[in-house]
Amino acid sequence: MGLNKKSVDDLTNLQGRRVLVRCDFNVPLKDGVITDETRINAALPTINKLLGEGAKVILCSHLGKVKNGPNEKESLAPVAARLSEKLGKEVNFVADYNVTGEAATAAVAAMKDGDVVLLQNTRFRGAEETKNGEEFSKELAELADDYVCDAFGSSHRAHASVAGVTKFISAKGGSNVVGYLMQKEIDFLGKAVENPVRPFVAILGGAKVADKLNVINNLLEKCDTLIIGGGMAYTFLKAQGKEIGKSMLDESKIDYCKEMMEKAEKLGKKLLLPVDTTIAAGFPNPIDAPIDVQVVETIPADMEGLDIGTKTAAMYAEAVKSAKTVVWNGPMGVFENPTLAAGTLAVAKAMAETDATTIIGGGDSAAAVNQMGLGDKMSHISTGGGASLEFLEGKELPGVAAADDK
């Protein structure tokens, strides 16, 4: 994996240059109001750096899935308004659904040094996500002299505004670099996987084994200890010949789990699986409803495992304490329910209390540590769910690969 990429700090003589920045402004909206500004805040250091050097900053991003064509509910207008407040200067929002049409061209032509333009939702073009994005990539590049990718959450997609644009920027002699947020992700996640300080402990949770097949396989070769929790643990327990009652099971992956246990043994790696389980008669409905639970070592046929048990939580916490690098992706149980969050909380607390480099691989794990108020105790919380997983699989991410090498 080529991780030695040019960053925004490698751009020089920026005064008056037009710099296109791909941000991740895919923020949650309720009735047109942004409910979580984390992603906007994460983009500010890169934007401010460019503005401080007198660049003309053109921002672009997607928002939502845009399944039914362009619509005002998925417009980036609320982001432009909030960004203007945070930057202390007007962000000129180009509302045109074509994204790179005449309105965008005119807005960019009228820019003065230190101005900011935000283009409309890139997915409104449709071509963004298809193999026909060539024309869109070209049009984006025509608006700028240099390109900065700072959208790690989208970097696993070879979209026009993520990777396609770079070819046309290079053709005109411009630079393609990563922003501060991308650089941080590469530094933490990349280093953890490629060159970790040992002992290296990886923790995988979440619902399905199928979602993490390649991650398990790749991390077993890289880490010293692999901890398995969450719904995916029950398929491993079944593969050990244990009774799992009504717990989540991916029957087609039992042999795969056996293979992984054999692989761990062969490589001399520790693979830790639950030794006890927090069970209930069924899944809570609604998810945060009060629920009667008990902790058992053998799951009865009519019960369902919904969290790791107390002995397992203590064992996992102990493994974390001895580590120098910890990467965690996926909760240990149904953490949205206060009664079933104990296992996830135990792991999060152990990570918060260690001196190790602690990395949370986005998605539900990030939501869990933030919900528990422990986010600021982690070395790094990744901003990309799918991108983090692909990084941990050892895959090359198009958005990273497309940046210029140092």
mmCIF file of C-alpha atoms in Angstrom, residues 14-399:
data_model
loop_
_atom_site.group_PDB
_atom_site.id
_atom_site.type_symbol
_atom_site.label_atom_id
_atom_site.label_comp_id
_atom_site.label_asym_id
_atom_site.label_seq_id
_atom_site.Cartn_x
_atom_site.Cartn_y
_atom_site.Cartn_z
ATOM 1 C CA LEU A 14 -0.793 29.255 -3.486
ATOM 2 C CA GLN A 15 -1.600 32.962 -3.811
ATOM 3 C CA GLY A 16 -4.335 33.261 -6.442
ATOM 4 C CA ARG A 17 -4.328 29.559 -7.352
ATOM 5 C CA ARG A 18 -7.671 27.813 -7.677
ATOM 6 C CA VAL A 19 -7.707 24.779 -5.388
ATOM 7 C CA LEU A 20 -10.500 22.190 -5.583
ATOM 8 C CA VAL A 21 -11.022 20.424 -2.244
ATOM 9 C CA ARG A 22 -13.090 17.236 -2.020
ATOM 10 C CA CYS A 23 -14.547 17.310 1.502
ATOM 11 C CA ASP A 24 -16.854 14.930 3.317
ATOM 12 C CA PHE A 25 -19.894 17.089 4.051
ATOM 13 C CA ASN A 26 -22.214 14.061 4.142
ATOM 14 C CA VAL A 27 -23.829 15.366 7.341
ATOM 15 C CA PRO A 28 -27.065 14.159 8.959
ATOM 16 C CA LEU A 29 -29.969 16.556 8.331
ATOM 17 C CA LYS A 30 -33.338 16.785 10.044
ATOM 18 C CA ASP A 31 -35.860 19.193 8.491
ATOM 19 C CA GLY A 32 -32.991 21.008 6.778
ATOM 20 C CA VAL A 33 -31.005 21.433 10.014
ATOM 21 C CA ILE A 34 -27.580 19.789 10.497
ATOM 22 C CA THR A 35 -27.756 17.521 13.568
ATOM 23 C CA ASP A 36 -24.042 16.610 13.777
ATOM 24 C CA GLU A 37 -21.286 18.974 12.588
ATOM 25 C CA THR A 38 -18.327 16.635 13.131
ATOM 26 C CA ARG A 39 -17.562 16.338 9.417
ATOM 27 C CA ILE A 40 -17.734 20.084 8.816
ATOM 28 C CA ASN A 41 -15.375 20.725 11.740
ATOM 29 C CA ALA A 42 -12.982 18.053 10.445
ATOM 30 C CA ALA A 43 -12.626 19.918 7.130
ATOM 31 C CA LEU A 44 -11.768 23.311 8.659
ATOM 32 C CA PRO A 45 -7.980 22.888 9.200
ATOM 33 C CA THR A 46 -7.346 22.160 5.499
ATOM 34 C CA ILE A 47 -9.680 24.947 4.299
ATOM 35 C CA ASN A 48 -8.158 27.497 6.687
ATOM 36 C CA LYS A 49 -4.612 26.539 5.668
ATOM 37 C CA LEU A 50 -5.433 27.202 1.983
ATOM 38 C CA LEU A 51 -7.256 30.456 2.729
ATOM 39 C CA GLY A 52 -4.354 31.628 4.888
ATOM 40 C CA GLU A 53 -2.070 31.295 1.860
ATOM 41 C CA GLY A 54 -4.339 33.318 -0.415
ATOM 42 C CA ALA A 55 -5.767 30.459 -2.495
ATOM 43 C CA LYS A 56 -9.171 30.532 -4.174
ATOM 44 C CA VAL A 57 -10.873 27.582 -2.491
ATOM 45 C CA ILE A 58 -13.521 25.575 -4.367
ATOM 46 C CA LEU A 59 -15.209 22.950 -2.188
ATOM 47 C CA CYS A 60 -17.182 19.897 -3.326
ATOM 48 C CA SER A 61 -18.848 16.949 -1.599
ATOM 49 C CA HIS A 62 -21.707 14.483 -1.862
ATOM 50 C CA LEU A 63 -24.572 14.317 0.610
ATOM 51 C CA GLY A 64 -26.929 11.359 0.998
ATOM 52 C CA LYS A 65 -27.511 8.586 -1.510
ATOM 53 C CA VAL A 66 -29.543 10.676 -4.035
ATOM 54 C CA LYS A 67 -31.611 7.727 -5.262
ATOM 55 C CA ASN A 68 -34.447 9.727 -6.806
ATOM 56 C CA GLY A 69 -32.463 12.408 -8.576
ATOM 57 C CA PRO A 70 -31.501 15.911 -7.421
ATOM 58 C CA ASN A 71 -33.725 17.357 -4.683
ATOM 59 C CA GLU A 72 -33.616 20.217 -2.185
ATOM 60 C CA LYS A 73 -33.572 17.842 0.807
ATOM 61 C CA GLU A 74 -30.091 16.680 -0.226
ATOM 62 C CA SER A 75 -28.801 20.087 -1.310
ATOM 63 C CA LEU A 76 -25.595 21.335 0.325
ATOM 64 C CA ALA A 77 -27.222 24.749 1.050
ATOM 65 C CA PRO A 78 -27.374 24.146 4.870
ATOM 66 C CA VAL A 79 -23.655 23.221 4.815
ATOM 67 C CA ALA A 80 -22.777 26.467 3.002
ATOM 68 C CA ALA A 81 -24.652 28.507 5.627
ATOM 69 C CA ARG A 82 -22.978 26.759 8.572
ATOM 70 C CA LEU A 83 -19.563 26.864 6.913
ATOM 71 C CA SER A 84 -19.877 30.618 6.364
ATOM 72 C CA GLU A 85 -20.405 31.052 10.125
ATOM 73 C CA LYS A 86 -17.484 28.792 11.055
ATOM 74 C CA LEU A 87 -15.038 30.395 8.595
ATOM 75 C CA GLY A 88 -16.199 33.928 9.418
ATOM 76 C CA LYS A 89 -16.596 34.722 5.718
ATOM 77 C CA GLU A 90 -19.239 34.171 3.078
ATOM 78 C CA VAL A 91 -19.180 30.829 1.313
ATOM 79 C CA ASN A 92 -20.627 31.384 -2.158
ATOM 80 C CA PHE A 93 -22.933 28.417 -2.747
ATOM 81 C CA VAL A 94 -23.565 27.411 -6.374
ATOM 82 C CA ALA A 95 -27.025 25.824 -6.192
ATOM 83 C CA ASP A 96 -26.980 24.583 -9.824
ATOM 84 C CA TYR A 97 -27.900 20.860 -9.967
ATOM 85 C CA ASN A 98 -25.470 20.432 -12.858
ATOM 86 C CA VAL A 99 -22.638 21.062 -10.313
ATOM 87 C CA THR A 100 -20.041 22.243 -12.855
ATOM 88 C CA GLY A 101 -22.257 24.216 -15.254
ATOM 89 C CA GLU A 102 -22.235 27.898 -16.258
ATOM 90 C CA ALA A 103 -23.153 29.085 -12.759
ATOM 91 C CA ALA A 104 -20.119 27.296 -11.269
ATOM 92 C CA THR A 105 -17.790 28.536 -14.016
ATOM 93 C CA ALA A 106 -18.983 32.134 -13.496
ATOM 94 C CA ALA A 107 -18.691 31.888 -9.692
ATOM 95 C CA VAL A 108 -15.108 30.610 -9.941
ATOM 96 C CA ALA A 109 -14.171 33.253 -12.547
ATOM 97 C CA ALA A 110 -15.394 35.984 -10.173
ATOM 98 C CA MET A 111 -13.356 34.700 -7.171
ATOM 99 C CA LYS A 112 -10.788 36.904 -5.454
ATOM 100 C CA ASP A 113 -7.834 35.501 -3.496
ATOM 101 C CA GLY A 114 -9.091 34.010 -0.216
ATOM 102 C CA ASP A 115 -12.663 33.483 -1.494
ATOM 103 C CA VAL A 116 -14.628 30.260 -0.962
ATOM 104 C CA VAL A 117 -17.100 28.628 -3.354
ATOM 105 C CA LEU A 118 -19.093 25.473 -2.506
ATOM 106 C CA LEU A 119 -20.433 23.459 -5.445
ATOM 107 C CA GLN A 120 -23.743 21.584 -5.312
ATOM 108 C CA ASN A 121 -23.977 17.922 -4.198
ATOM 109 C CA THR A 122 -21.689 16.001 -6.581
ATOM 110 C CA ARG A 123 -24.112 13.071 -6.737
ATOM 111 C CA PHE A 124 -26.708 15.319 -8.374
ATOM 112 C CA ARG A 125 -24.703 14.758 -11.554
ATOM 113 C CA GLY A 126 -25.430 11.029 -11.570
ATOM 114 C CA ALA A 127 -22.165 10.384 -13.424
ATOM 115 C CA GLU A 128 -20.307 10.723 -10.102
ATOM 116 C CA GLU A 129 -20.902 7.088 -9.237
ATOM 117 C CA THR A 130 -20.708 5.489 -12.663
ATOM 118 C CA LYS A 131 -17.952 4.522 -15.051
ATOM 119 C CA ASN A 132 -19.172 7.373 -17.280
ATOM 120 C CA GLY A 133 -17.802 9.978 -14.887
ATOM 121 C CA GLU A 134 -15.008 10.983 -17.284
ATOM 122 C CA GLU A 135 -16.768 14.134 -18.524
ATOM 123 C CA PHE A 136 -17.667 15.191 -14.995
ATOM 124 C CA SER A 137 -14.070 14.588 -13.832
ATOM 125 C CA LYS A 138 -12.831 16.774 -16.675
ATOM 126 C CA GLU A 139 -15.276 19.586 -15.885
ATOM 127 C CA LEU A 140 -14.300 19.563 -12.204
ATOM 128 C CA ALA A 141 -10.621 19.802 -13.176
ATOM 129 C CA GLU A 142 -11.343 22.740 -15.513
ATOM 130 C CA LEU A 143 -12.439 24.779 -12.489
ATOM 131 C CA ALA A 144 -9.132 24.354 -10.639
ATOM 132 C CA ASP A 145 -5.323 24.398 -10.798
ATOM 133 C CA ASP A 146 -4.681 21.949 -7.928
ATOM 134 C CA TYR A 147 -6.716 19.275 -6.141
ATOM 135 C CA VAL A 148 -6.887 18.253 -2.474
ATOM 136 C CA CYS A 149 -8.676 15.078 -1.354
ATOM 137 C CA ASP A 150 -9.782 15.396 2.266
ATOM 138 C CA ALA A 151 -12.765 13.026 2.185
ATOM 139 C CA PHE A 152 -11.511 9.795 3.738
ATOM 140 C CA GLY A 153 -15.082 8.515 4.160
ATOM 141 C CA SER A 154 -15.400 8.452 0.347
ATOM 142 C CA SER A 155 -11.824 7.480 -0.503
ATOM 143 C CA HIS A 156 -12.726 3.818 -1.090
ATOM 144 C CA ARG A 157 -14.875 4.837 -4.066
ATOM 145 C CA ALA A 158 -13.334 5.593 -7.465
ATOM 146 C CA HIS A 159 -15.758 8.473 -8.085
ATOM 147 C CA ALA A 160 -15.208 11.459 -10.374
ATOM 148 C CA SER A 161 -14.719 13.932 -7.507
ATOM 149 C CA VAL A 162 -12.571 11.509 -5.472
ATOM 150 C CA ALA A 163 -10.165 9.963 -7.975
ATOM 151 C CA GLY A 164 -11.267 10.695 -11.566
ATOM 152 C CA VAL A 165 -10.462 14.410 -11.417
ATOM 153 C CA THR A 166 -6.768 13.829 -10.574
ATOM 154 C CA LYS A 167 -5.811 12.647 -14.066
ATOM 155 C CA PHE A 168 -6.999 15.936 -15.591
ATOM 156 C CA ILE A 169 -5.332 18.048 -12.887
ATOM 157 C CA SER A 170 -2.039 16.225 -13.582
ATOM 158 C CA ALA A 171 -2.449 16.783 -17.336
ATOM 159 C CA LYS A 172 -2.481 20.542 -16.815
ATOM 160 C CA GLY A 173 0.575 20.434 -14.544
ATOM 161 C CA GLY A 174 -1.299 20.753 -11.251
ATOM 162 C CA SER A 175 -0.751 18.865 -7.994
ATOM 163 C CA ASN A 176 -2.992 16.232 -6.388
ATOM 164 C CA VAL A 177 -2.480 16.028 -2.617
ATOM 165 C CA VAL A 178 -4.244 14.823 0.531
ATOM 166 C CA GLY A 179 -5.653 17.196 3.160
ATOM 167 C CA TYR A 180 -4.924 17.147 6.895
ATOM 168 C CA LEU A 181 -7.836 14.819 7.688
ATOM 169 C CA MET A 182 -6.768 12.282 5.047
ATOM 170 C CA GLN A 183 -3.160 12.543 6.204
ATOM 171 C CA LYS A 184 -4.212 11.737 9.781
ATOM 172 C CA GLU A 185 -6.170 8.689 8.631
ATOM 173 C CA ILE A 186 -3.215 7.439 6.564
ATOM 174 C CA ASP A 187 -0.816 8.052 9.470
ATOM 175 C CA PHE A 188 -2.912 6.233 12.066
ATOM 176 C CA LEU A 189 -4.708 3.467 10.168
ATOM 177 C CA GLY A 190 -1.943 2.939 7.622
ATOM 178 C CA LYS A 191 0.796 2.742 10.234
ATOM 179 C CA ALA A 192 -1.293 0.495 12.486
ATOM 180 C CA VAL A 193 -1.726 -2.045 9.718
ATOM 181 C CA GLU A 194 1.629 -1.748 7.955
ATOM 182 C CA ASN A 195 4.038 -1.036 10.789
ATOM 183 C CA PRO A 196 2.418 -1.252 14.246
ATOM 184 C CA VAL A 197 4.182 -0.809 17.580
ATOM 185 C CA ARG A 198 3.758 -4.221 19.221
ATOM 186 C CA PRO A 199 1.985 -5.932 20.895
ATOM 187 C CA PHE A 200 -0.742 -5.102 18.347
ATOM 188 C CA VAL A 201 -4.289 -6.025 19.398
ATOM 189 C CA ALA A 202 -7.168 -5.883 16.892
ATOM 190 C CA ILE A 203 -10.781 -6.006 18.085
ATOM 191 C CA LEU A 204 -13.581 -6.885 15.676
ATOM 192 C CA GLY A 205 -17.271 -6.837 16.497
ATOM 193 C CA GLY A 206 -20.516 -6.033 14.741
ATOM 194 C CA ALA A 207 -23.222 -8.269 13.404
ATOM 195 C CA LYS A 208 -21.991 -10.457 10.568
ATOM 196 C CA VAL A 209 -18.863 -12.492 9.834
ATOM 197 C CA ALA A 210 -19.546 -11.928 6.115
ATOM 198 C CA ASP A 211 -18.918 -8.167 6.484
ATOM 199 C CA LYS A 212 -15.463 -8.745 7.936
ATOM 200 C CA LEU A 213 -14.136 -11.810 6.058
ATOM 201 C CA ASN A 214 -11.136 -10.103 4.492
ATOM 202 C CA VAL A 215 -10.484 -7.957 7.550
ATOM 203 C CA ILE A 216 -10.213 -11.031 9.804
ATOM 204 C CA ASN A 217 -7.909 -12.732 7.320
ATOM 205 C CA ASN A 218 -5.657 -9.679 6.852
ATOM 206 C CA LEU A 219 -5.489 -8.690 10.524
ATOM 207 C CA LEU A 220 -4.581 -12.220 11.632
ATOM 208 C CA GLU A 221 -1.376 -11.834 9.633
ATOM 209 C CA LYS A 222 -0.632 -8.375 11.069
ATOM 210 C CA CYS A 223 -1.718 -8.445 14.720
ATOM 211 C CA ASP A 224 -0.529 -10.373 17.782
ATOM 212 C CA THR A 225 -3.987 -10.842 19.292
ATOM 213 C CA LEU A 226 -7.362 -10.789 17.521
ATOM 214 C CA ILE A 227 -10.434 -10.313 19.693
ATOM 215 C CA ILE A 228 -13.867 -11.263 18.336
ATOM 216 C CA GLY A 229 -17.146 -9.961 19.810
ATOM 217 C CA GLY A 230 -20.597 -8.869 18.669
ATOM 218 C CA GLY A 231 -23.005 -10.958 16.599
ATOM 219 C CA MET A 232 -20.189 -12.410 14.522
ATOM 220 C CA ALA A 233 -18.765 -14.201 17.590
ATOM 221 C CA TYR A 234 -21.630 -16.736 17.626
ATOM 222 C CA THR A 235 -20.654 -18.222 14.277
ATOM 223 C CA PHE A 236 -17.134 -18.715 15.695
ATOM 224 C CA LEU A 237 -18.583 -20.339 18.835
ATOM 225 C CA LYS A 238 -20.718 -22.639 16.663
ATOM 226 C CA ALA A 239 -17.549 -23.523 14.730
ATOM 227 C CA GLN A 240 -16.037 -24.542 18.091
ATOM 228 C CA GLY A 241 -18.973 -26.927 18.527
ATOM 229 C CA LYS A 242 -20.699 -24.811 21.178
ATOM 230 C CA GLU A 243 -24.444 -24.368 21.662
ATOM 231 C CA ILE A 244 -25.534 -20.838 20.672
ATOM 232 C CA GLY A 245 -29.347 -21.068 21.071
ATOM 233 C CA LYS A 246 -31.213 -18.485 18.985
ATOM 234 C CA SER A 247 -28.154 -16.254 18.603
ATOM 235 C CA MET A 248 -27.206 -14.750 15.257
ATOM 236 C CA LEU A 249 -25.601 -17.381 13.028
ATOM 237 C CA ASP A 250 -24.091 -17.224 9.561
ATOM 238 C CA GLU A 251 -24.263 -20.919 8.734
ATOM 239 C CA SER A 252 -22.418 -20.568 5.419
ATOM 240 C CA LYS A 253 -19.385 -19.144 7.273
ATOM 241 C CA ILE A 254 -18.851 -21.887 9.880
ATOM 242 C CA ASP A 255 -16.083 -23.531 7.838
ATOM 243 C CA TYR A 256 -14.463 -20.139 7.279
ATOM 244 C CA CYS A 257 -14.413 -19.547 11.062
ATOM 245 C CA LYS A 258 -12.779 -22.962 11.548
ATOM 246 C CA GLU A 259 -10.150 -22.007 8.944
ATOM 247 C CA MET A 260 -9.435 -18.735 10.736
ATOM 248 C CA MET A 261 -9.016 -20.495 14.101
ATOM 249 C CA GLU A 262 -6.598 -22.936 12.471
ATOM 250 C CA LYS A 263 -4.763 -20.078 10.789
ATOM 251 C CA ALA A 264 -4.345 -18.264 14.133
ATOM 252 C CA GLU A 265 -2.911 -21.406 15.705
ATOM 253 C CA LYS A 266 -0.535 -21.973 12.794
ATOM 254 C CA LEU A 267 0.718 -18.369 12.917
ATOM 255 C CA GLY A 268 1.045 -18.442 16.706
ATOM 256 C CA LYS A 269 -1.518 -15.659 17.121
ATOM 257 C CA LYS A 270 -4.017 -15.372 19.946
ATOM 258 C CA LEU A 271 -7.639 -15.476 18.786
ATOM 259 C CA LEU A 272 -9.872 -14.571 21.719
ATOM 260 C CA LEU A 273 -13.544 -15.607 21.674
ATOM 261 C CA PRO A 274 -16.239 -15.120 24.334
ATOM 262 C CA VAL A 275 -16.142 -17.501 27.318
ATOM 263 C CA ASP A 276 -19.514 -16.268 28.622
ATOM 264 C CA THR A 277 -22.479 -14.424 27.138
ATOM 265 C CA THR A 278 -25.192 -11.982 28.196
ATOM 266 C CA ILE A 279 -28.445 -13.574 27.018
ATOM 267 C CA ALA A 280 -32.148 -12.705 26.815
ATOM 268 C CA ALA A 281 -35.320 -14.340 25.514
ATOM 269 C CA GLY A 282 -35.162 -12.187 22.366
ATOM 270 C CA PHE A 283 -33.964 -8.973 20.762
ATOM 271 C CA PRO A 284 -35.186 -5.802 22.537
ATOM 272 C CA ASN A 285 -38.062 -4.033 20.785
ATOM 273 C CA PRO A 286 -37.712 -1.072 20.592
ATOM 274 C CA ILE A 287 -33.930 -1.421 20.649
ATOM 275 C CA ASP A 288 -33.491 0.595 23.894
ATOM 276 C CA ALA A 289 -36.399 -1.054 25.775
ATOM 277 C CA PRO A 290 -35.788 -2.468 29.291
ATOM 278 C CA ILE A 291 -34.775 -6.129 29.035
ATOM 279 C CA ASP A 292 -34.204 -9.045 31.429
ATOM 280 C CA VAL A 293 -30.774 -10.607 30.962
ATOM 281 C CA GLN A 294 -28.530 -13.199 32.537
ATOM 282 C CA VAL A 295 -24.883 -14.118 32.034
ATOM 283 C CA VAL A 296 -24.163 -17.759 31.172
ATOM 284 C CA GLU A 297 -21.309 -19.909 29.903
ATOM 285 C CA THR A 298 -23.606 -22.169 27.868
ATOM 286 C CA ILE A 299 -26.459 -20.581 25.926
ATOM 287 C CA PRO A 300 -29.809 -22.440 26.350
ATOM 288 C CA ALA A 301 -31.615 -23.460 23.144
ATOM 289 C CA ASP A 302 -34.438 -20.927 23.655
ATOM 290 C CA MET A 303 -32.208 -17.904 24.465
ATOM 291 C CA GLU A 304 -30.254 -15.381 22.386
ATOM 292 C CA GLY A 305 -26.773 -13.950 22.971
ATOM 293 C CA LEU A 306 -26.847 -10.120 22.816
ATOM 294 C CA ASP A 307 -23.559 -9.058 24.452
ATOM 295 C CA ILE A 308 -20.324 -10.573 25.726
ATOM 296 C CA GLY A 309 -20.443 -11.696 29.376
ATOM 297 C CA THR A 310 -18.583 -10.279 32.403
ATOM 298 C CA LYS A 311 -15.677 -12.783 32.322
ATOM 299 C CA THR A 312 -15.194 -12.149 28.599
ATOM 300 C CA ALA A 313 -15.288 -8.368 29.104
ATOM 301 C CA ALA A 314 -12.580 -8.670 31.796
ATOM 302 C CA MET A 315 -10.461 -10.943 29.553
ATOM 303 C CA TYR A 316 -10.750 -8.550 26.597
ATOM 304 C CA ALA A 317 -9.942 -5.525 28.783
ATOM 305 C CA GLU A 318 -6.844 -7.344 30.067
ATOM 306 C CA ALA A 319 -5.652 -8.011 26.503
ATOM 307 C CA VAL A 320 -6.088 -4.321 25.664
ATOM 308 C CA LYS A 321 -4.058 -3.242 28.714
ATOM 309 C CA SER A 322 -1.010 -5.202 27.529
ATOM 310 C CA ALA A 323 -1.092 -3.699 24.017
ATOM 311 C CA LYS A 324 0.944 -0.898 22.441
ATOM 312 C CA THR A 325 -1.376 -0.525 19.414
ATOM 313 C CA VAL A 326 -5.133 -1.226 19.467
ATOM 314 C CA VAL A 327 -7.499 -1.038 16.481
ATOM 315 C CA TRP A 328 -11.214 -1.524 17.132
ATOM 316 C CA ASN A 329 -14.007 -1.927 14.598
ATOM 317 C CA GLY A 330 -17.495 -3.044 15.647
ATOM 318 C CA PRO A 331 -19.323 -3.145 19.012
ATOM 319 C CA MET A 332 -19.342 -6.129 21.382
ATOM 320 C CA GLY A 333 -23.133 -6.294 21.660
ATOM 321 C CA VAL A 334 -26.355 -4.338 21.157
ATOM 322 C CA PHE A 335 -24.730 -1.170 22.535
ATOM 323 C CA GLU A 336 -27.767 1.001 21.736
ATOM 324 C CA ASN A 337 -29.486 -0.691 24.707
ATOM 325 C CA PRO A 338 -28.139 0.449 28.116
ATOM 326 C CA THR A 339 -28.389 -3.094 29.566
ATOM 327 C CA LEU A 340 -26.557 -4.617 26.585
ATOM 328 C CA ALA A 341 -23.823 -1.971 26.321
ATOM 329 C CA ALA A 342 -21.687 -3.368 29.165
ATOM 330 C CA GLY A 343 -19.283 -5.338 26.957
ATOM 331 C CA THR A 344 -18.733 -2.459 24.550
ATOM 332 C CA LEU A 345 -18.250 -0.070 27.490
ATOM 333 C CA ALA A 346 -15.683 -2.392 29.147
ATOM 334 C CA VAL A 347 -13.598 -2.462 25.943
ATOM 335 C CA ALA A 348 -13.948 1.302 25.433
ATOM 336 C CA LYS A 349 -12.891 1.988 29.051
ATOM 337 C CA ALA A 350 -9.861 -0.302 28.759
ATOM 338 C CA MET A 351 -8.829 1.561 25.592
ATOM 339 C CA ALA A 352 -9.386 4.948 27.275
ATOM 340 C CA GLU A 353 -7.152 3.959 30.188
ATOM 341 C CA THR A 354 -4.209 2.536 28.234
ATOM 342 C CA ASP A 355 -1.108 4.415 27.033
ATOM 343 C CA ALA A 356 -1.258 2.510 23.739
ATOM 344 C CA THR A 357 -2.074 4.096 20.386
ATOM 345 C CA THR A 358 -5.837 3.541 20.198
ATOM 346 C CA ILE A 359 -7.652 3.704 16.870
ATOM 347 C CA ILE A 360 -11.409 3.453 16.396
ATOM 348 C CA GLY A 361 -12.295 2.300 12.879
ATOM 349 C CA GLY A 362 -15.358 4.477 12.268
ATOM 350 C CA GLY A 363 -19.008 3.417 12.048
ATOM 351 C CA ASP A 364 -20.761 1.952 15.095
ATOM 352 C CA SER A 365 -17.567 1.795 17.188
ATOM 353 C CA ALA A 366 -17.125 5.547 16.746
ATOM 354 C CA ALA A 367 -20.780 6.116 17.674
ATOM 355 C CA ALA A 368 -20.343 3.888 20.739
ATOM 356 C CA VAL A 369 -17.239 5.607 22.170
ATOM 357 C CA ASN A 370 -18.719 9.056 21.536
ATOM 358 C CA GLN A 371 -22.026 8.023 23.122
ATOM 359 C CA MET A 372 -20.083 6.804 26.168
ATOM 360 C CA GLY A 373 -18.178 10.090 26.419
ATOM 361 C CA LEU A 374 -14.793 8.432 25.804
ATOM 362 C CA GLY A 375 -14.094 9.743 22.285
ATOM 363 C CA ASP A 376 -11.538 12.318 23.436
ATOM 364 C CA LYS A 377 -9.518 9.581 25.186
ATOM 365 C CA MET A 378 -8.756 7.781 21.899
ATOM 366 C CA SER A 379 -5.673 8.537 19.785
ATOM 367 C CA HIS A 380 -7.749 8.567 16.600
ATOM 368 C CA ILE A 381 -11.370 8.042 15.596
ATOM 369 C CA SER A 382 -11.665 7.330 11.889
ATOM 370 C CA THR A 383 -14.169 9.350 9.858
ATOM 371 C CA GLY A 384 -14.811 6.544 7.385
ATOM 372 C CA GLY A 385 -16.762 3.366 8.098
ATOM 373 C CA GLY A 386 -16.438 1.506 4.782
ATOM 374 C CA ALA A 387 -13.110 3.165 3.968
ATOM 375 C CA SER A 388 -11.625 2.159 7.346
ATOM 376 C CA LEU A 389 -12.702 -1.438 6.830
ATOM 377 C CA GLU A 390 -11.146 -1.581 3.372
ATOM 378 C CA PHE A 391 -7.957 -0.037 4.771
ATOM 379 C CA LEU A 392 -7.885 -2.747 7.465
ATOM 380 C CA GLU A 393 -8.420 -5.361 4.742
ATOM 381 C CA GLY A 394 -5.210 -4.131 3.147
ATOM 382 C CA LYS A 395 -7.003 -2.831 0.048
ATOM 383 C CA GLU A 396 -5.728 0.125 -1.917
ATOM 384 C CA LEU A 397 -8.167 3.035 -1.627
ATOM 385 C CA PRO A 398 -8.701 4.900 -4.948
ATOM 386 C CA GLY A 399 -8.798 8.297 -3.211
#
